[in-house]
PDB file of C-alpha atoms in Angstrom:
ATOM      1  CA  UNK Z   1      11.958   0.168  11.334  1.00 31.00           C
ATOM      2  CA  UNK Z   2      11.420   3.920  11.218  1.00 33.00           C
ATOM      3  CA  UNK Z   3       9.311   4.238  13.957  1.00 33.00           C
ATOM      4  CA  UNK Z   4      12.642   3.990  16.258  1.00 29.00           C
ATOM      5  CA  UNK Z   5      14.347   7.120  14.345  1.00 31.00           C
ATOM      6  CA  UNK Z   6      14.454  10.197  16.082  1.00 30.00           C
ATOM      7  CA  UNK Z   7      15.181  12.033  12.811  1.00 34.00           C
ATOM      8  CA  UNK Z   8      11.814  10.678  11.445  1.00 38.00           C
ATOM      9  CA  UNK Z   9       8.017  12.086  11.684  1.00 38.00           C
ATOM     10  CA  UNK Z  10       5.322   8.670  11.282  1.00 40.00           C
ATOM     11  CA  UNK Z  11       2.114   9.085  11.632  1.00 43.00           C
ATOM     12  CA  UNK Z  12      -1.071   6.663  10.968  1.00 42.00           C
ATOM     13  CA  UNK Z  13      -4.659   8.043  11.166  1.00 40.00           C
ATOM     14  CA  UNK Z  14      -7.920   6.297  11.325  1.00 37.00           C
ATOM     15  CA  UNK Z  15     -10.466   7.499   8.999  1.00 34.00           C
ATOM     16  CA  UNK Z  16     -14.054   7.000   9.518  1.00 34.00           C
ATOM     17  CA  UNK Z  17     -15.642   4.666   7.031  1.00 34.00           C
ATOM     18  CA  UNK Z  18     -18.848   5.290   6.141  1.00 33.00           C
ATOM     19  CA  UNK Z  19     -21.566   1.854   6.216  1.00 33.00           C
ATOM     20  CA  UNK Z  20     -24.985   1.991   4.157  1.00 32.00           C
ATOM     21  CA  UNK Z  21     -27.595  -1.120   4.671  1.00 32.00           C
ATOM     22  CA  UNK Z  22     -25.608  -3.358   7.323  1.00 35.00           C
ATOM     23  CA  UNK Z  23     -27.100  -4.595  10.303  1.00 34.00           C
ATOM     24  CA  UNK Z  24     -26.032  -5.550  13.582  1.00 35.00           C
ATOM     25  CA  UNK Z  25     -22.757  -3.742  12.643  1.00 36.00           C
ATOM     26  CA  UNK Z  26     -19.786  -4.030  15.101  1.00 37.00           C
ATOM     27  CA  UNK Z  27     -16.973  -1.138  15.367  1.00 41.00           C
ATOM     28  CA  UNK Z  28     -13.644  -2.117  16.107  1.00 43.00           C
ATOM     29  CA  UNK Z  29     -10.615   0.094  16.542  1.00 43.00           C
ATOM     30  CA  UNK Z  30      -7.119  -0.420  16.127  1.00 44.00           C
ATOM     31  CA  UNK Z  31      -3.836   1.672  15.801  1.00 44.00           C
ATOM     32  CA  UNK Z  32      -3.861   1.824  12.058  1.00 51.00           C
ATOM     33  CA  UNK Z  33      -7.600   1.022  10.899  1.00 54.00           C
ATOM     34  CA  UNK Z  34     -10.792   1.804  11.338  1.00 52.00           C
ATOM     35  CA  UNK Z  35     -12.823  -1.474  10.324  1.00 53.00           C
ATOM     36  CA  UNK Z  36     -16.752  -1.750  10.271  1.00 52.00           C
ATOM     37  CA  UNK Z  37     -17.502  -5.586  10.591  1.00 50.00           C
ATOM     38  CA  UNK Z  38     -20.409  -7.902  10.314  1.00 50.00           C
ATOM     39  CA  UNK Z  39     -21.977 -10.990   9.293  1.00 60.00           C
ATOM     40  CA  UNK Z  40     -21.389 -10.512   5.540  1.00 79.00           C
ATOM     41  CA  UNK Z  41     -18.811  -7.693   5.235  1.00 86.00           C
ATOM     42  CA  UNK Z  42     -15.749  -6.305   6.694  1.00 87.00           C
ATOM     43  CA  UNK Z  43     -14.977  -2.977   5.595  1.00 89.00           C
ATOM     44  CA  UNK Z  44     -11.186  -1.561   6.246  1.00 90.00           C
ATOM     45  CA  UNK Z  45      -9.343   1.956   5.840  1.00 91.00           C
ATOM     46  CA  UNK Z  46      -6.348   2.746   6.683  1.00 91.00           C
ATOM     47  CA  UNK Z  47      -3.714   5.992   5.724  1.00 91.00           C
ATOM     48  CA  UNK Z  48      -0.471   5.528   6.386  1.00 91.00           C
ATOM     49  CA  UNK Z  49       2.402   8.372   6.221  1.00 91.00           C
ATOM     50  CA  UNK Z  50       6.124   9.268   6.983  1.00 91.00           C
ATOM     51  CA  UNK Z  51       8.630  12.095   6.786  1.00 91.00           C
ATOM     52  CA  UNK Z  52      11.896  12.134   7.162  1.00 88.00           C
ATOM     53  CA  UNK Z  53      12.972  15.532   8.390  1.00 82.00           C
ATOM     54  CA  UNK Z  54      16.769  15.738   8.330  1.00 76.00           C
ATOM     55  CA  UNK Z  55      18.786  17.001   5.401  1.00 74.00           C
ATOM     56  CA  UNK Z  56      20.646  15.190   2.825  1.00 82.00           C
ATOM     57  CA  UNK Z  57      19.207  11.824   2.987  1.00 85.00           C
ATOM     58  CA  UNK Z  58      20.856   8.420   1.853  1.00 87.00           C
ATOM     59  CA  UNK Z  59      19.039   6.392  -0.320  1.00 86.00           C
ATOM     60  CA  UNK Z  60      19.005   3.553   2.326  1.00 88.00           C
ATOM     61  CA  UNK Z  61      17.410   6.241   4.584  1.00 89.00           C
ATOM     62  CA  UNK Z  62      14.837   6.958   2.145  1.00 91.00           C
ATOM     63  CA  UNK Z  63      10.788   5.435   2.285  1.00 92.00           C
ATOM     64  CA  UNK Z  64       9.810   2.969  -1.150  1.00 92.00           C
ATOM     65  CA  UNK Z  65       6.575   1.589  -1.306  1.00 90.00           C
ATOM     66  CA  UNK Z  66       5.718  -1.961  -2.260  1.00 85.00           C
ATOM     67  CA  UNK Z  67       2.830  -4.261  -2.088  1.00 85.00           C
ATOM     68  CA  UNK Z  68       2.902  -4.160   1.919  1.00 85.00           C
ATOM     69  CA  UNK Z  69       1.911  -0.263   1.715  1.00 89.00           C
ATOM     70  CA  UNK Z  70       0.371  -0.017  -1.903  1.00 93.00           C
ATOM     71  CA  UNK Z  71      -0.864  -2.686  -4.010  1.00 95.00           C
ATOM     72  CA  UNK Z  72      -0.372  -2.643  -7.106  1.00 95.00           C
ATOM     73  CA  UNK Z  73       3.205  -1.665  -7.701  1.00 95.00           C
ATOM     74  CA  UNK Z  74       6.644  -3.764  -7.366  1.00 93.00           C
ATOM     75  CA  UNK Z  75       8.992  -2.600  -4.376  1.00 90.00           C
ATOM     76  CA  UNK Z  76      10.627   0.266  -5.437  1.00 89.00           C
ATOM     77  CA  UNK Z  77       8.191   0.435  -8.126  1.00 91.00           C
ATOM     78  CA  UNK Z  78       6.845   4.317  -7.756  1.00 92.00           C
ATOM     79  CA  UNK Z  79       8.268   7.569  -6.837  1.00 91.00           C
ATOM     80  CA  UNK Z  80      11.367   9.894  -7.690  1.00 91.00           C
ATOM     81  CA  UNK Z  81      13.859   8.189 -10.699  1.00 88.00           C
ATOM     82  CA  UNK Z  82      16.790   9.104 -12.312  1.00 84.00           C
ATOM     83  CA  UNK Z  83      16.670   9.022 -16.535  1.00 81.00           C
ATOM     84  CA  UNK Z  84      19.183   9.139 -18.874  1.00 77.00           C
ATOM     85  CA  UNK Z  85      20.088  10.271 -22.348  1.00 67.00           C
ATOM     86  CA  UNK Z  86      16.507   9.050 -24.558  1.00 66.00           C
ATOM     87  CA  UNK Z  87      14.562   8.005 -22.091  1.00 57.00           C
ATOM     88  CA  UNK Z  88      17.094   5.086 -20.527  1.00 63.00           C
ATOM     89  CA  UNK Z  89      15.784   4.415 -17.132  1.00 55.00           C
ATOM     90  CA  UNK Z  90      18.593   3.530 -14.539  1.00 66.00           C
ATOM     91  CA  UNK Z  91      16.740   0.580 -13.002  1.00 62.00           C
ATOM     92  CA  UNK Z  92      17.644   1.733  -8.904  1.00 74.00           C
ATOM     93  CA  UNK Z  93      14.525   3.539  -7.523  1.00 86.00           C
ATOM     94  CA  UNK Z  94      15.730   6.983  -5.713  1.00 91.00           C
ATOM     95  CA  UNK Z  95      12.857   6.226  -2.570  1.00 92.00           C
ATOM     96  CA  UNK Z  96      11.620   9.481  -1.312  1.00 92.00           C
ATOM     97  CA  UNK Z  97      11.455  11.428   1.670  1.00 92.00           C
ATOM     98  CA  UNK Z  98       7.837  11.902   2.125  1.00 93.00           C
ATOM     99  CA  UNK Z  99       4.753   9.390   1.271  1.00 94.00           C
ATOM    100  CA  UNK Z 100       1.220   8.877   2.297  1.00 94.00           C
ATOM    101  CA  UNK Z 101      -1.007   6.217   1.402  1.00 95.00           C
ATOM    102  CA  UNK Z 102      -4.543   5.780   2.139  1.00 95.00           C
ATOM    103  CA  UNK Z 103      -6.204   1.764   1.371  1.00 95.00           C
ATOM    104  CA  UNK Z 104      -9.553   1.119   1.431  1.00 95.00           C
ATOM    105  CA  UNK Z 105     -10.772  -2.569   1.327  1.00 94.00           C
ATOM    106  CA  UNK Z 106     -14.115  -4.959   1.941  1.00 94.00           C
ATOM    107  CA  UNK Z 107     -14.092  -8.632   2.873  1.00 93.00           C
ATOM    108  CA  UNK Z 108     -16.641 -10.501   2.136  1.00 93.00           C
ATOM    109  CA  UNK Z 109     -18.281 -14.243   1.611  1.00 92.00           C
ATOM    110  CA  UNK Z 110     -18.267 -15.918  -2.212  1.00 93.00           C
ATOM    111  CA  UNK Z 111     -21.182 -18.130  -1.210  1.00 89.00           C
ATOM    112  CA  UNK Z 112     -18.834 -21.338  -0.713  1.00 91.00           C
ATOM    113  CA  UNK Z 113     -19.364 -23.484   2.020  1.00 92.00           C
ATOM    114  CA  UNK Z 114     -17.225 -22.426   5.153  1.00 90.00           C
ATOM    115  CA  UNK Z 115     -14.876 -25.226   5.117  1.00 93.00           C
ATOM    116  CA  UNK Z 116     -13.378 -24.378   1.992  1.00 94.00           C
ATOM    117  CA  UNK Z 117     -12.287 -21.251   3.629  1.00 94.00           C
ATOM    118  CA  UNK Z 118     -12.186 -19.125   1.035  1.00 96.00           C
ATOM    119  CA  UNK Z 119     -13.555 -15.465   0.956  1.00 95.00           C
ATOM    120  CA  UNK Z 120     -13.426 -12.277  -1.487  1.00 96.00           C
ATOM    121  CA  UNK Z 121     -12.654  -8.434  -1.348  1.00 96.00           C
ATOM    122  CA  UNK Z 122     -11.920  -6.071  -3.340  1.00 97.00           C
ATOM    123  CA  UNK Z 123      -9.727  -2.931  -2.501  1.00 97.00           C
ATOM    124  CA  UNK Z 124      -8.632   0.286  -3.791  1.00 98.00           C
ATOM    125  CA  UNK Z 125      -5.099   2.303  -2.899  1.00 97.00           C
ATOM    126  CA  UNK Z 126      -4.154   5.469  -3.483  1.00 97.00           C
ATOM    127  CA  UNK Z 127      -0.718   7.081  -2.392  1.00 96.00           C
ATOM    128  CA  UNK Z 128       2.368   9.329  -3.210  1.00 96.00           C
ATOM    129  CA  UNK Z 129       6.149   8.720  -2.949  1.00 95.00           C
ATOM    130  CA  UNK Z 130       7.648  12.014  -3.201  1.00 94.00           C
ATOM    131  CA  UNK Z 131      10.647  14.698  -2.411  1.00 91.00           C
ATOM    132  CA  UNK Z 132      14.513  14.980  -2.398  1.00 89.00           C
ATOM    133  CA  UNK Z 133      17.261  16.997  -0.886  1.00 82.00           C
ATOM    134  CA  UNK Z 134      19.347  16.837  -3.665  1.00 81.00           C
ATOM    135  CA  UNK Z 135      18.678  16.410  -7.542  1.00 83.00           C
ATOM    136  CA  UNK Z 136      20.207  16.683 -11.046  1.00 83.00           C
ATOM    137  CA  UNK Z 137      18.661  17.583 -14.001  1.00 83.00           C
ATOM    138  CA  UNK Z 138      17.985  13.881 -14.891  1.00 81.00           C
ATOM    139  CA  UNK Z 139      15.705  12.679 -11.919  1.00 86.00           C
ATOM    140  CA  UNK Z 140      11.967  12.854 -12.574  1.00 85.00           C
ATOM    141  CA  UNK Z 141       8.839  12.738 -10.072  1.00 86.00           C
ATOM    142  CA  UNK Z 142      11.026  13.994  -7.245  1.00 86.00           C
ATOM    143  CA  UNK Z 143       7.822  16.460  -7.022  1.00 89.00           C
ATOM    144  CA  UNK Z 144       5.593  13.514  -6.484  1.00 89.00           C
ATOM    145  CA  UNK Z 145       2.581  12.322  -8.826  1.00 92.00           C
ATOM    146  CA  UNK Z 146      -0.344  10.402  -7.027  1.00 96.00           C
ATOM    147  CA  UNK Z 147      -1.136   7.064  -8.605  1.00 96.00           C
ATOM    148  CA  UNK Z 148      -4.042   4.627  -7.590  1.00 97.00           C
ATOM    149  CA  UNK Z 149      -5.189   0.942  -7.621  1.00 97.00           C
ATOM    150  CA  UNK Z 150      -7.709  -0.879  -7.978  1.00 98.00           C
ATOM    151  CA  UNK Z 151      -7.783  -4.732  -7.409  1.00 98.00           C
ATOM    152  CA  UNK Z 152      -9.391  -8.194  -6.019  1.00 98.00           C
ATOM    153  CA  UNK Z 153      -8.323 -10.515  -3.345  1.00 97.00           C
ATOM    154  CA  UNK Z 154      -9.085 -14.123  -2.395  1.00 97.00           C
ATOM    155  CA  UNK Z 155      -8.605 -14.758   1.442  1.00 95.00           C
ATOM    156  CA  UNK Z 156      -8.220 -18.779   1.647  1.00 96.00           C
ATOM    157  CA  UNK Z 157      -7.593 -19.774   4.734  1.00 94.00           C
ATOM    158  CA  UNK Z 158      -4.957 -23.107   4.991  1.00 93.00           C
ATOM    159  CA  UNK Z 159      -3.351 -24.861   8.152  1.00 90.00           C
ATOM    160  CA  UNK Z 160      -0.207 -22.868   7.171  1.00 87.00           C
ATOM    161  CA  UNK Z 161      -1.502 -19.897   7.753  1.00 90.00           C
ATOM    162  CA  UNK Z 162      -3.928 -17.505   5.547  1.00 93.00           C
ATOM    163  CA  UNK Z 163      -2.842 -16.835   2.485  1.00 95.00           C
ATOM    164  CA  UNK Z 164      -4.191 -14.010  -0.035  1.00 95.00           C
ATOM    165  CA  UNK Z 165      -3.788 -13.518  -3.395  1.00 97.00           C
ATOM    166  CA  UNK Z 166      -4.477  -9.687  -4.672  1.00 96.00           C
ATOM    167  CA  UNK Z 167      -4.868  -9.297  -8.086  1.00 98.00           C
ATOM    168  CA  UNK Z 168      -4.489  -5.120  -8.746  1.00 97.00           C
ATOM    169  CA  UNK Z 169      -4.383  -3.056 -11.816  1.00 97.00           C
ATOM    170  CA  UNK Z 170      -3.233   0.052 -11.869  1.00 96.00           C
ATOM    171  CA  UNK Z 171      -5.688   3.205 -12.649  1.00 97.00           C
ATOM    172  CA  UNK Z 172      -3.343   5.636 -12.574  1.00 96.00           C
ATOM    173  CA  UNK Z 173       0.483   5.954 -13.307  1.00 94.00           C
ATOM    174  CA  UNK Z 174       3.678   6.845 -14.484  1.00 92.00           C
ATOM    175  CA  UNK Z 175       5.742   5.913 -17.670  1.00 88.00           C
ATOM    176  CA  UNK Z 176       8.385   4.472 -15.850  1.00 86.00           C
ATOM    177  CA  UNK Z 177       6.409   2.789 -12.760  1.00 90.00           C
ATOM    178  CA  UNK Z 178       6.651  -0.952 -12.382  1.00 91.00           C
ATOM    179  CA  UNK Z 179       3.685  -2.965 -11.803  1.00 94.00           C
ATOM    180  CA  UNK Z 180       2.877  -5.887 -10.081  1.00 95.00           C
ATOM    181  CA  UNK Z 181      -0.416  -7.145 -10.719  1.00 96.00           C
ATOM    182  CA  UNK Z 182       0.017 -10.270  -8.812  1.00 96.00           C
ATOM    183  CA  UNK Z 183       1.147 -10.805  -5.125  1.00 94.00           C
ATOM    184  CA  UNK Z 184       1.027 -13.915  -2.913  1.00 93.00           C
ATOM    185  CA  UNK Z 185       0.875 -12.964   0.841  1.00 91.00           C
ATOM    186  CA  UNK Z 186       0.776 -15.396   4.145  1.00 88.00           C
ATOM    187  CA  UNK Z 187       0.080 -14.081   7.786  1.00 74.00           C
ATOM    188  CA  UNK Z 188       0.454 -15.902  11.003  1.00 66.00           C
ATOM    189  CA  UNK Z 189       0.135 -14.238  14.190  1.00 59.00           C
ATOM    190  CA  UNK Z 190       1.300 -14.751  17.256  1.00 56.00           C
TER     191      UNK Z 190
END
């Protein structure tokens, strides 16, 4: 990963999240969340950043986002592109030295009985993909453009594991973006 990178800044705040009308609410504090938690609702933020500050960067240097940092969008899906001639897209994504992304998401109960295992949320993402060391005259939203998210999840959980299934649509974009409005995900932990 690029945590191990000397020639790479990461950082991950915790932002506060603000909690109207629960009770007997429980605070819990991790490395990359802030999470208010009770009986009904779990409520989750998290921003996430990186820089890579070193000169002339290689693409397989550079950051993309996909659905593990921002819902919503395929791998490789947002930030800087190259164009060509009337609006051809040349289908590689260019990644980009600098992104933040801040997700905001609640868990809660659908009202089905707790052996089905099933729960809801719903979330909304918001982030940036942005910034090159060197460009032509054909590569577009090397500046950056912010684009945003909003989207459902069911959390089932299964004797393989939990799985959730976000279902996003995207409230802000870009012509050539690619989205992904469907995404399948399974955790274990160890």
């Amino acid at each position: 990963q690029f945590l191990s990178r000397k020639s790479v800044s990461y950082f991950s705040e915790s932002k506060t999240c603000l909690v109207f009308g629960l009770k007997e609410t429980q605070w819990e504090h991790g490395p990359h969340t802030q999470v208010a938690t009770n009986e009904e609702v779990l409520l989750k933020g998290t921003l996430e950043g990186g820089v890579l500050n070193y000169g002339d960067s290689r693409v397989t240097d550079r950051f993309f986002l996909g659905s593990a940092l921002m819902r919503g969008f395929e791998p490789g899906g947002i930030g800087p592109r190259e164009i060509v001639g009337e609006g051809e897209v040349i289908n590689d994504a260019l990644g980009g030295n600098t992104f933040a992304v801040l997700r905001l998401e609640a868990e809660f109960s659908l009202g089905l009985p707790e052996e089905y295992g099933v729960d809801g949320g719903i979330f909304f993402d918001v982030g940036n993909l942005w910034s090159l060391d060197k460009i032509n005259e054909n590569v577009i939203y090397e500046d950056g453009s912010w684009r945003s998210v909003l989207g459902a999840s069911l959390f089932w959980k299964t004797p393989i594991g939990p799985l959730r299934f976000n279902f996003s649509r995207p409230l802000q974009k870009e012509t050539f973006d690619r989205e992904q409005n469907f995404d399948l995900t399974i955790r274990t932990q160890f």
